[in-house]
Coordinates of C-alpha atoms in Angstrom, one line a residue:
M1 CA -46.1 -10.0 35.6
H2 CA -43.5 -12.6 36.7
F3 CA -41.2 -13.4 33.7
K4 CA -39.1 -16.5 33.4
W5 CA -35.7 -15.5 31.3
N6 CA -34.2 -17.8 28.6
C7 CA -31.2 -17.1 27.0
K8 CA -30.5 -18.4 23.6
T9 CA -26.5 -19.2 24.0
Q10 CA -24.5 -19.8 20.9
T11 CA -22.4 -23.3 20.4
R12 CA -18.3 -22.5 20.2
E13 CA -19.1 -23.1 15.9
G14 CA -21.9 -20.7 16.1
E15 CA -19.2 -18.2 17.8
G16 CA -16.8 -18.7 15.1
A17 CA -18.8 -18.1 12.3
A18 CA -20.2 -14.5 14.2
A19 CA -16.9 -13.9 14.4
E20 CA -16.2 -14.5 10.7
L21 CA -19.3 -12.7 9.6
A22 CA -18.4 -9.8 12.0
E23 CA -15.1 -9.1 10.0
K24 CA -16.6 -9.5 6.8
I25 CA -19.5 -6.8 7.2
G26 CA -17.5 -4.5 9.6
M27 CA -19.5 -5.0 13.1
S28 CA -19.6 -6.3 16.0
T29 CA -20.1 -9.9 16.8
I30 CA -23.1 -9.5 18.9
I31 CA -24.8 -8.0 15.5
A32 CA -23.3 -10.7 13.5
D33 CA -24.8 -13.2 16.1
L34 CA -28.2 -11.8 16.0
L35 CA -27.6 -11.9 11.8
L36 CA -27.0 -15.8 12.2
R37 CA -30.2 -16.4 14.3
R38 CA -32.3 -14.9 11.7
G39 CA -30.6 -17.6 8.8
I40 CA -28.2 -14.5 7.6
K41 CA -25.2 -16.6 7.2
T42 CA -23.1 -14.6 4.4
E43 CA -21.8 -10.9 3.5
S44 CA -24.2 -10.4 0.6
A45 CA -27.6 -12.2 2.5
A46 CA -26.6 -9.4 5.1
K47 CA -26.1 -6.9 2.9
R48 CA -29.7 -7.6 1.5
F49 CA -31.1 -7.8 4.4
F50 CA -29.6 -4.6 5.5
R51 CA -30.9 -2.6 2.5
P52 CA -33.8 -4.9 0.8
M53 CA -34.3 -4.1 -2.8
L54 CA -37.5 -4.2 -4.7
N55 CA -36.1 -5.6 -7.7
E56 CA -35.8 -8.4 -5.4
L57 CA -39.6 -9.0 -4.9
N58 CA -40.7 -12.3 -6.1
D59 CA -42.2 -12.4 -10.0
P60 CA -45.8 -12.7 -9.0
F61 CA -46.6 -14.8 -12.1
L62 CA -45.2 -17.5 -10.1
M63 CA -47.9 -17.5 -7.8
D64 CA -50.9 -20.2 -9.0
D65 CA -53.6 -18.6 -11.3
M66 CA -52.1 -15.3 -11.7
D67 CA -52.2 -15.5 -15.3
V68 CA -55.7 -16.6 -15.3
A69 CA -56.5 -13.7 -12.9
V70 CA -54.8 -11.3 -14.6
D71 CA -56.7 -12.2 -17.9
R72 CA -59.9 -12.3 -16.2
L73 CA -59.2 -8.8 -14.9
N74 CA -58.1 -7.7 -18.8
D75 CA -61.2 -9.1 -20.3
A76 CA -63.7 -7.3 -17.8
M77 CA -62.1 -4.2 -18.5
G78 CA -61.9 -4.7 -22.4
R79 CA -65.8 -5.7 -22.0
K80 CA -66.4 -2.7 -19.5
E81 CA -67.6 -4.7 -16.8
R82 CA -68.8 -3.7 -13.7
I83 CA -66.1 -5.0 -10.8
M84 CA -66.5 -4.9 -7.0
V85 CA -63.2 -5.0 -5.0
Y86 CA -64.8 -7.0 -1.8
G87 CA -62.6 -7.3 1.5
D88 CA -62.7 -8.1 5.0
Y89 CA -63.4 -5.2 7.9
D90 CA -60.2 -5.6 9.4
V91 CA -56.9 -3.9 8.9
D92 CA -55.4 -6.0 6.1
G93 CA -59.0 -6.4 4.7
C94 CA -59.4 -2.3 4.4
T95 CA -55.8 -1.8 3.2
A96 CA -56.2 -4.7 0.6
V97 CA -59.1 -3.2 -0.7
A98 CA -57.5 0.4 -0.4
V99 CA -54.5 -0.8 -2.6
V100 CA -56.5 -2.8 -5.3
Y101 CA -59.0 -0.3 -5.7
K102 CA -56.8 2.4 -5.7
F103 CA -54.6 1.3 -8.5
L104 CA -57.5 -0.1 -10.5
Q105 CA -59.3 3.2 -10.4
Q106 CA -56.2 4.8 -11.9
F107 CA -57.3 3.0 -15.2
Y108 CA -60.7 2.2 -14.8
S109 CA -63.8 3.9 -13.8
N110 CA -66.5 1.3 -13.8
I111 CA -65.7 0.0 -10.4
D112 CA -66.5 0.1 -6.7
Y113 CA -65.5 -1.4 -3.4
Y114 CA -67.8 -3.4 -0.5
I115 CA -66.8 -4.4 3.1
P116 CA -69.5 -6.6 4.8
D117 CA -71.1 -5.5 8.0
R118 CA -69.4 -7.6 11.1
Y119 CA -72.8 -7.4 12.9
E120 CA -75.1 -8.2 9.8
E121 CA -73.2 -10.2 7.7
G122 CA -70.3 -11.6 9.6
Y123 CA -67.0 -12.8 8.5
G124 CA -66.0 -13.3 4.9
V125 CA -67.9 -13.2 1.8
S126 CA -71.8 -12.9 2.7
L127 CA -75.3 -13.4 0.7
K128 CA -76.2 -10.0 1.0
G129 CA -72.7 -8.8 -0.3
I130 CA -73.4 -11.0 -4.0
D131 CA -77.3 -10.0 -3.9
Y132 CA -76.2 -6.1 -3.5
A133 CA -73.3 -6.8 -6.2
N134 CA -75.7 -8.5 -8.7
S135 CA -78.2 -5.6 -8.0
R136 CA -75.5 -3.0 -9.4
G137 CA -74.6 -5.2 -12.4
V138 CA -71.3 -6.5 -10.8
K139 CA -69.7 -9.4 -13.0
L140 CA -66.5 -9.5 -11.4
I141 CA -65.6 -9.4 -7.6
I142 CA -62.0 -9.2 -6.4
V143 CA -62.6 -10.5 -3.2
L144 CA -59.3 -9.6 -0.6
D145 CA -58.6 -11.0 2.8
C146 CA -61.1 -13.6 2.8
G147 CA -63.2 -15.8 0.3
I148 CA -61.1 -19.5 0.6
K149 CA -64.0 -21.1 2.5
A150 CA -66.6 -19.3 0.8
V151 CA -67.5 -22.6 -1.6
E152 CA -71.6 -22.1 -0.9
E153 CA -71.5 -18.2 -1.6
I154 CA -69.4 -18.5 -4.5
A155 CA -71.4 -21.2 -5.7
Y156 CA -74.4 -19.1 -5.4
A157 CA -72.8 -16.0 -7.0
K158 CA -71.7 -18.0 -10.2
K159 CA -75.4 -19.3 -10.9
L160 CA -76.0 -15.2 -11.0
G161 CA -73.6 -15.0 -13.5
I162 CA -70.3 -13.2 -11.0
D163 CA -67.2 -14.8 -11.4
F164 CA -64.9 -14.3 -8.4
I165 CA -60.9 -14.1 -8.0
I166 CA -59.8 -14.7 -4.5
C167 CA -56.8 -12.9 -3.0
D168 CA -56.3 -14.9 0.5
H169 CA -53.7 -15.8 2.8
H170 CA -55.6 -18.2 5.4
V171 CA -55.4 -21.7 5.4
P172 CA -57.5 -23.2 2.7
D173 CA -60.1 -26.3 3.8
E174 CA -60.5 -29.3 1.7
E175 CA -62.8 -28.1 -0.9
M176 CA -62.0 -25.1 -2.6
P177 CA -64.5 -22.3 -3.7
Q178 CA -65.4 -22.4 -7.8
A179 CA -63.5 -19.4 -8.3
V180 CA -62.3 -18.4 -11.6
A181 CA -58.8 -17.8 -9.9
I182 CA -57.6 -18.5 -6.8
L183 CA -54.3 -16.3 -5.3
N184 CA -53.4 -17.7 -2.1
P185 CA -49.7 -18.8 -1.1
K186 CA -51.1 -21.5 1.3
R187 CA -53.0 -23.5 -1.0
P188 CA -51.9 -27.1 -1.0
G189 CA -49.1 -27.6 -3.5
S190 CA -48.1 -24.0 -3.9
T191 CA -45.1 -23.3 -5.7
Y192 CA -44.6 -19.3 -4.9
P193 CA -41.5 -19.0 -3.1
Y194 CA -43.2 -17.1 -0.3
G195 CA -45.9 -18.4 2.0
H196 CA -46.5 -16.0 4.7
L197 CA -47.9 -12.8 2.5
S198 CA -50.7 -10.6 4.1
G199 CA -54.2 -10.2 2.7
C200 CA -52.8 -7.0 1.4
G201 CA -49.6 -8.2 0.2
V202 CA -51.6 -10.9 -1.9
G203 CA -53.7 -7.9 -3.5
F204 CA -50.3 -6.0 -4.2
K205 CA -48.6 -9.4 -6.0
F206 CA -51.8 -9.1 -8.1
M207 CA -51.7 -5.3 -8.9
Q208 CA -47.7 -5.9 -9.7
A209 CA -49.1 -8.9 -12.0
F210 CA -51.5 -6.4 -13.9
A211 CA -49.3 -4.0 -14.0
K212 CA -46.7 -6.1 -15.3
N213 CA -48.7 -7.9 -18.1
N214 CA -49.9 -4.0 -19.3
G215 CA -47.1 -2.6 -19.4
I216 CA -47.6 0.0 -16.4
P217 CA -43.9 1.0 -14.9
F218 CA -43.7 -0.5 -11.3
S219 CA -42.8 3.0 -9.7
R220 CA -46.6 3.4 -10.4
L221 CA -47.3 0.9 -7.4
I222 CA -44.4 2.3 -4.8
P223 CA -47.5 4.9 -3.6
L224 CA -49.2 1.9 -2.3
L225 CA -46.4 0.4 -0.4
D226 CA -47.5 2.4 2.8
L227 CA -50.5 0.3 3.1
C228 CA -48.8 -3.1 2.9
A229 CA -46.7 -1.8 5.4
V230 CA -49.6 -1.1 7.7
S231 CA -51.4 -4.5 6.9
I232 CA -47.9 -6.5 7.5
A233 CA -47.6 -4.8 10.9
S234 CA -51.1 -5.4 12.2
D235 CA -51.9 -8.6 10.8
I236 CA -48.9 -9.8 12.4
V237 CA -47.4 -11.7 9.8
P238 CA -43.4 -12.5 9.7
V239 CA -41.4 -9.8 9.1
M240 CA -38.8 -11.8 6.8
G241 CA -38.4 -12.7 3.1
E242 CA -40.9 -10.6 0.6
N243 CA -43.0 -9.4 3.5
R244 CA -39.3 -7.6 5.0
I245 CA -38.8 -5.6 1.5
L246 CA -42.6 -4.6 1.1
A247 CA -42.4 -3.6 4.9
Y248 CA -38.6 -1.8 4.8
H249 CA -40.2 0.2 1.6
G250 CA -44.0 0.6 2.8
L251 CA -42.2 2.2 5.9
K252 CA -40.1 4.4 3.9
Q253 CA -43.2 5.6 2.0
L254 CA -45.2 6.3 5.1
N255 CA -42.5 8.1 6.8
Q256 CA -41.5 10.3 3.4
N257 CA -44.7 10.4 1.2
P258 CA -47.9 8.9 3.2
S259 CA -51.4 8.5 1.4
V260 CA -53.6 11.2 2.1
G261 CA -56.0 9.0 4.2
L262 CA -52.6 7.4 6.4
K263 CA -51.4 11.1 6.9
A264 CA -54.8 12.1 8.6
I265 CA -54.3 9.2 10.7
I266 CA -50.9 9.9 11.6
E267 CA -52.0 13.8 12.7
I268 CA -54.9 12.4 14.9
C269 CA -52.4 10.0 16.6
G270 CA -50.0 12.7 17.1
L271 CA -47.4 10.7 15.3
S272 CA -46.4 14.0 13.0
G273 CA -42.8 15.1 12.9
R274 CA -41.2 11.5 14.1
E275 CA -39.7 8.7 12.4
L276 CA -42.6 5.9 12.3
T277 CA -42.0 2.4 12.9
M278 CA -43.9 -1.0 13.2
S279 CA -44.7 -0.3 16.7
D280 CA -46.5 2.8 16.3
I281 CA -48.8 0.8 13.3
V282 CA -49.4 -1.5 15.8
F283 CA -50.2 0.4 18.8
K284 CA -51.4 3.5 17.1
I285 CA -52.4 3.4 13.2
G286 CA -53.9 -0.4 13.4
P287 CA -56.3 0.1 16.0
R288 CA -57.7 3.4 14.7
I289 CA -58.4 1.5 11.1
N290 CA -59.9 -1.4 12.7
A291 CA -61.9 0.4 15.1
S292 CA -64.2 1.1 12.1
G293 CA -65.1 -2.3 11.7
R294 CA -65.4 -3.1 15.2
M295 CA -67.6 -0.1 15.9
Q296 CA -69.6 0.7 12.5
N297 CA -68.4 -0.2 9.3
G298 CA -65.2 -0.9 7.7
R299 CA -66.5 1.0 4.7
E300 CA -65.7 4.3 6.8
A301 CA -61.9 2.9 7.2
V302 CA -61.7 2.3 3.2
E303 CA -63.0 5.5 2.5
L304 CA -60.5 7.2 4.2
L305 CA -57.8 5.2 2.9
V306 CA -58.3 6.1 -0.7
E307 CA -59.6 9.7 0.3
K308 CA -57.3 12.3 -2.0
D309 CA -58.5 15.5 0.0
L310 CA -56.9 16.3 3.4
K311 CA -59.3 18.3 4.8
R312 CA -62.2 15.7 4.3
A313 CA -59.7 13.0 5.3
I314 CA -58.5 14.9 8.5
G315 CA -62.6 14.7 9.4
E316 CA -62.8 11.1 8.4
A317 CA -59.7 10.4 10.5
G318 CA -61.5 12.2 13.4
M319 CA -64.4 9.8 13.3
I320 CA -62.9 6.9 13.5
N321 CA -60.5 8.2 16.1
K322 CA -63.9 8.7 17.9
Y323 CA -64.8 5.1 17.3
N324 CA -61.4 4.0 18.8
E325 CA -62.1 6.0 22.2
Q326 CA -65.5 4.0 22.4
R327 CA -63.9 0.9 21.7
K328 CA -61.6 1.5 24.4
D329 CA -64.1 2.3 26.9
I330 CA -66.0 -1.5 25.9
D331 CA -62.9 -3.3 26.0
K332 CA -61.8 -1.9 29.2
Q333 CA -65.4 -2.7 30.5
M334 CA -65.6 -6.3 28.9
T335 CA -61.8 -7.4 30.0
E336 CA -62.7 -6.6 33.6
E337 CA -66.3 -8.8 33.5
A338 CA -64.0 -11.6 31.7
N339 CA -61.5 -11.6 34.3
Q340 CA -63.9 -11.9 36.9
I341 CA -65.1 -15.3 35.0
V342 CA -61.7 -16.7 34.9
E343 CA -61.2 -15.9 38.1
R344 CA -63.9 -17.6 39.6
L345 CA -62.7 -20.8 37.5
E346 CA -59.5 -20.6 38.5
N347 CA -60.7 -20.9 42.2
Q348 CA -62.2 -24.0 41.2
Q349 CA -59.8 -25.9 38.7
H350 CA -56.6 -25.0 36.9
R351 CA -57.1 -24.6 33.3
S352 CA -54.4 -24.9 30.3
S353 CA -56.9 -23.3 28.0
I354 CA -59.5 -20.2 28.4
V355 CA -62.9 -20.3 26.7
L356 CA -65.6 -17.3 27.3
Y357 CA -69.2 -16.9 26.4
G358 CA -70.7 -13.4 27.3
E359 CA -74.1 -13.3 25.3
N360 CA -74.3 -9.5 25.3
W361 CA -70.4 -8.6 24.9
K362 CA -69.8 -6.8 21.6
K363 CA -68.9 -8.8 18.7
G364 CA -66.1 -6.4 17.3
V365 CA -64.1 -6.3 20.5
V366 CA -63.9 -10.0 21.6
G367 CA -60.8 -10.4 19.6
I368 CA -59.1 -7.5 21.7
V369 CA -60.1 -9.4 25.0
A370 CA -59.0 -12.9 24.2
S371 CA -55.5 -11.0 23.2
R372 CA -55.8 -9.0 26.5
L373 CA -56.4 -12.5 28.3
T374 CA -54.2 -14.5 26.5
E375 CA -51.2 -11.9 27.6
L376 CA -52.7 -11.9 31.4
Y377 CA -52.9 -15.7 32.2
F378 CA -50.5 -17.4 29.0
R379 CA -52.9 -19.9 27.8
P380 CA -54.8 -20.4 24.4
T381 CA -58.0 -18.0 24.6
V382 CA -61.4 -18.1 23.0
V383 CA -63.9 -15.4 23.7
L384 CA -67.6 -15.7 22.2
T385 CA -70.7 -13.8 22.2
M386 CA -74.1 -13.9 20.5
S387 CA -74.6 -12.8 17.0
N388 CA -77.1 -13.8 14.4
G389 CA -78.4 -16.8 16.3
L390 CA -74.6 -18.1 16.6
A391 CA -72.0 -18.1 19.6
T392 CA -69.3 -16.2 17.4
G393 CA -65.9 -15.2 18.8
S394 CA -62.3 -14.7 18.4
A395 CA -59.3 -16.8 19.3
R396 CA -56.0 -16.0 20.5
S397 CA -52.5 -18.3 21.0
V398 CA -49.4 -18.0 23.1
A399 CA -45.8 -18.2 21.1
G400 CA -45.5 -21.6 19.3
F401 CA -49.1 -22.9 19.6
D402 CA -51.2 -23.3 16.7
I403 CA -54.7 -22.5 17.9
Y404 CA -56.1 -22.7 14.0
D405 CA -55.3 -27.0 14.4
A406 CA -56.9 -26.7 17.9
I407 CA -60.0 -25.0 16.4
K408 CA -60.0 -27.6 13.3
S409 CA -60.1 -30.6 16.2
C410 CA -63.5 -29.7 17.1
R411 CA -64.5 -28.3 13.5
D412 CA -67.4 -31.0 13.3
L413 CA -69.0 -28.4 16.6
L414 CA -68.8 -25.5 14.2
E415 CA -70.7 -23.3 11.9
N416 CA -67.6 -21.8 10.3
F417 CA -64.1 -21.4 11.5
G418 CA -60.5 -19.7 10.0
G419 CA -57.5 -17.9 10.5
H420 CA -53.6 -18.5 11.7
T421 CA -51.4 -20.2 13.7
Y422 CA -51.7 -17.3 16.6
A423 CA -55.6 -15.9 15.8
A424 CA -58.7 -17.6 14.3
G425 CA -62.2 -16.9 14.2
L426 CA -65.3 -19.3 14.6
S427 CA -69.1 -19.7 15.1
M428 CA -71.3 -22.6 16.6
K429 CA -74.5 -23.0 17.9
A430 CA -74.8 -22.3 21.5
G431 CA -75.6 -25.6 23.0
N432 CA -72.2 -26.9 21.3
I433 CA -70.3 -24.5 23.7
P434 CA -69.8 -27.0 26.3
E435 CA -68.3 -29.5 24.7
F436 CA -66.3 -27.6 22.6
K437 CA -64.9 -26.2 26.0
R438 CA -64.1 -30.0 26.8
R439 CA -62.6 -31.0 23.4
F440 CA -60.8 -27.6 23.1
Q441 CA -59.0 -28.3 26.6
Q442 CA -58.1 -31.4 25.8
Y443 CA -56.5 -30.6 22.9
V444 CA -54.5 -28.1 24.5
D445 CA -53.7 -30.6 27.5
E446 CA -52.2 -33.0 24.5
H447 CA -50.3 -30.7 22.8
I448 CA -49.2 -27.5 24.3
Q449 CA -45.8 -27.6 25.8
P450 CA -44.9 -26.4 29.4
E451 CA -42.6 -23.4 28.4
Q452 CA -45.6 -22.2 26.2
T453 CA -47.9 -21.9 29.2
Q454 CA -45.1 -19.2 30.9
A455 CA -44.5 -15.8 30.7
M456 CA -41.2 -16.1 29.0
L457 CA -38.4 -13.2 27.9
D458 CA -36.2 -14.9 25.0
I459 CA -33.1 -13.3 25.4
E460 CA -30.5 -13.1 22.2
E461 CA -27.5 -11.8 24.0
V462 CA -25.6 -10.8 27.4
V463 CA -24.2 -7.9 26.7
D464 CA -22.2 -5.2 29.0
F465 CA -22.7 -1.6 28.9
K466 CA -19.7 -1.2 27.3
D467 CA -20.4 -2.8 24.3
I468 CA -23.3 -0.3 23.5
T469 CA -21.7 2.3 21.6
K470 CA -22.9 4.9 19.5
K471 CA -22.0 2.6 16.1
F472 CA -23.1 -0.6 17.8
H473 CA -26.7 1.3 18.6
A474 CA -26.4 2.8 14.8
D475 CA -25.8 -1.2 13.4
L476 CA -28.5 -2.6 15.2
K477 CA -31.2 -0.1 13.9
K478 CA -30.4 -1.4 10.8
L479 CA -32.0 -5.1 11.8
A480 CA -35.5 -3.1 11.5
P481 CA -38.4 -3.4 10.6
H482 CA -39.3 -5.8 13.2
G483 CA -42.1 -8.1 13.6
P484 CA -42.6 -12.0 13.8
D485 CA -39.3 -13.9 13.0
N486 CA -37.5 -10.8 13.3
P487 CA -38.4 -9.6 16.8
K488 CA -36.7 -6.7 18.1
P489 CA -33.8 -7.5 20.0
L490 CA -33.7 -8.6 24.0
F491 CA -30.4 -8.1 25.8
C492 CA -29.5 -9.0 29.3
T493 CA -26.8 -7.1 31.7
R494 CA -25.9 -8.6 35.1
N495 CA -25.3 -6.9 38.3
V496 CA -26.1 -3.7 37.1
Y497 CA -26.2 -0.5 40.0
D498 CA -28.5 2.7 40.0
Y499 CA -25.9 5.6 39.5
G500 CA -27.9 7.5 42.3
T501 CA -30.0 9.2 40.2
S502 CA -33.1 6.9 39.3
K503 CA -36.4 8.1 40.0
V504 CA -40.4 7.0 39.9
V505 CA -42.1 9.1 37.3
G506 CA -45.4 9.1 35.6
R507 CA -48.9 10.7 36.4
N508 CA -49.5 7.4 39.0
Q509 CA -45.8 7.3 39.8
E510 CA -46.0 4.0 38.0
H511 CA -42.5 3.9 35.9
I512 CA -39.0 4.4 36.8
K513 CA -36.6 6.5 34.9
L514 CA -33.1 4.9 35.5
E515 CA -29.5 6.0 35.1
L516 CA -27.5 2.6 35.6
V517 CA -23.9 1.4 35.4
D518 CA -22.4 -2.2 35.2
S519 CA -19.7 -3.5 37.0
K520 CA -17.5 -3.6 33.9
S521 CA -17.4 -0.2 32.9
S522 CA -18.2 3.7 33.6
N523 CA -20.7 4.0 31.2
V524 CA -24.1 5.6 32.3
M525 CA -27.1 4.3 30.6
N526 CA -30.5 5.7 30.6
G527 CA -33.3 3.7 30.9
I528 CA -37.1 3.4 31.5
A529 CA -39.0 1.2 32.7
F530 CA -42.4 1.0 32.3
G531 CA -45.1 0.0 35.5
Q532 CA -42.5 -1.5 37.4
S533 CA -42.3 1.2 40.0
D534 CA -42.3 -1.5 42.8
A535 CA -38.9 -2.3 42.1
V536 CA -37.3 1.0 42.8
R537 CA -36.8 0.6 46.4
Y538 CA -34.4 -2.1 45.6
I539 CA -33.0 -0.2 43.0
K540 CA -32.3 2.4 45.8
S541 CA -30.7 0.1 48.1
K542 CA -27.2 -0.1 46.2
R543 CA -27.5 -3.6 45.6
S544 CA -26.8 -5.1 42.1
F545 CA -29.6 -6.4 40.0
D546 CA -30.2 -7.8 36.3
I547 CA -32.0 -6.5 33.9
V548 CA -33.7 -7.5 30.0
Y549 CA -34.3 -4.7 28.1
T550 CA -34.4 -3.4 24.2
I551 CA -32.7 -0.6 23.0
E552 CA -34.3 2.2 21.6
E553 CA -33.9 5.5 20.6
N554 CA -33.7 8.7 23.4
A555 CA -36.4 11.0 22.4
Y556 CA -34.7 13.5 23.7
K557 CA -31.1 13.0 22.9
R558 CA -31.4 11.8 19.0
G559 CA -29.0 9.2 18.3
E560 CA -28.1 8.2 22.2
P561 CA -30.0 4.9 23.0
Q562 CA -31.9 4.5 25.8
L563 CA -33.0 1.0 27.5
Q564 CA -36.4 0.3 27.7
I565 CA -36.5 -2.5 30.7
E566 CA -38.6 -4.9 30.5
D567 CA -38.3 -6.9 33.7
I568 CA -35.8 -6.3 36.5
K569 CA -34.6 -8.9 39.5
P570 CA -31.7 -9.0 42.3
S571 CA -28.4 -10.3 41.4
D572 CA -28.9 -12.8 44.3
D573 CA -32.4 -13.9 43.5
P574 CA -32.5 -17.6 42.2
A575 CA -35.1 -16.5 40.1
A576 CA -32.9 -14.2 38.1
T577 CA -31.0 -17.8 37.1
I578 CA -31.1 -17.9 33.1
R579 CA -32.6 -20.7 31.3
H580 CA -30.1 -21.8 28.2
T581 CA -31.6 -22.8 25.4
A582 CA -29.3 -23.6 22.2
P583 CA -30.2 -21.3 19.1

């Protein structure tokens, strides 16, 4: 992929503020500048950012309807009503169900959980799920990570005498369901201080409120934080504010004392014995939990997440690992087919968006294919397949473009839709696909910015190797956990040279292991450039080049920094010129 480099330059006023903050916190101006870019402007804010405290979580009763939700749950338990915890089949939904079920089960036994079948029932609250609940005598359903648009379904449940408490974080529609309580920080007029909780995060806040109301110590909630961290990383919600507190302590729990189910997944992933990061969740743990709902039924993932016996959990983790391997094979085949279609379309006309329909594609994998196409072509992408008589699929977006709004503009063509800025789901009659393609393309053409259609590396700082000391690296690690709104910083160093020992590595000789020096110091920096072996000839030519990279921990020398190089360009290449933008 050919990247454009965009460096976020600092103003003179900003440089002064960085120098002042750096002196107060005892760190380099580079670290201080990174904090300022994240809205951290004072010494006290920096301390809270570096060490998030659980006592700084928002009061859950600040969320609309929280008091009503807690009262209804207390009434249900007092009257010994049967309760069902109902959730979406993705990572966020499964972790949310596990959080609420595991916590309430400690105090109440007349409770069960339900995950709809992706293929038979589709997304969200289903009539089949309500009928099942009714047949089991359920009087209260707590629905997590979905439900905000289930107007007809919840009206049907109400006629059967079943109440709903909705815990969702998706954008509501104009009409809200007739639930007893709707917990959603995105609902119109919400006064809750933080609007970007995951679905699991909303469920956690509900349990926090229930605990507070019933005199249960907060310490009883801490073992559930590992599930919150998994949901935050996997659902790609901002890792700032309240999410940062939950993710920070959730990662701590995941590393020190993970729940039995997550411990089994960690072992199956080969991650035991190392410090886990948000990236490990995104690329290793999350996909395995997701694979259950993609290939079979998400209930198996919840069974694993609530499991108490490690031996059984290892067996269950092995099964979802098999699902993940199957998913990879189908994903690869579908992506290749989709690429061939896009390439044929490219020969006809350049488009700023991609909408593809494959009647026989597997519904559970279309979201992954949409993500891969978005990364490859850098365009908002919708991938559809046929399911239960409707063209159903997933949408993924590029940085800065709201794909939810783009889909909403075509709502008259849709049977159902929902989601976020960067990811959404939708369904329509197959006959509406051509018109949807036309109108979706028109919306993208009118609203997307030119820079959003290019693969861009947003460089936060241009540094020299002499700046990358052990202390700097230790301070830099305090910015974790990373994610949206707090990305892992990208650095650039100009005019670097091969130390003479760089070489091609990997099974197919596709990577480069580098030892580099720059023109301003004698520091030798180790680096790895994945999939960039094409650049090795220039690197070995003894000419200078520029690099963009993140700074990671050297796996073989603990505490030593290593550069993970994202892009390499010759220093005299006009394409290496950095675009500068104000912060």
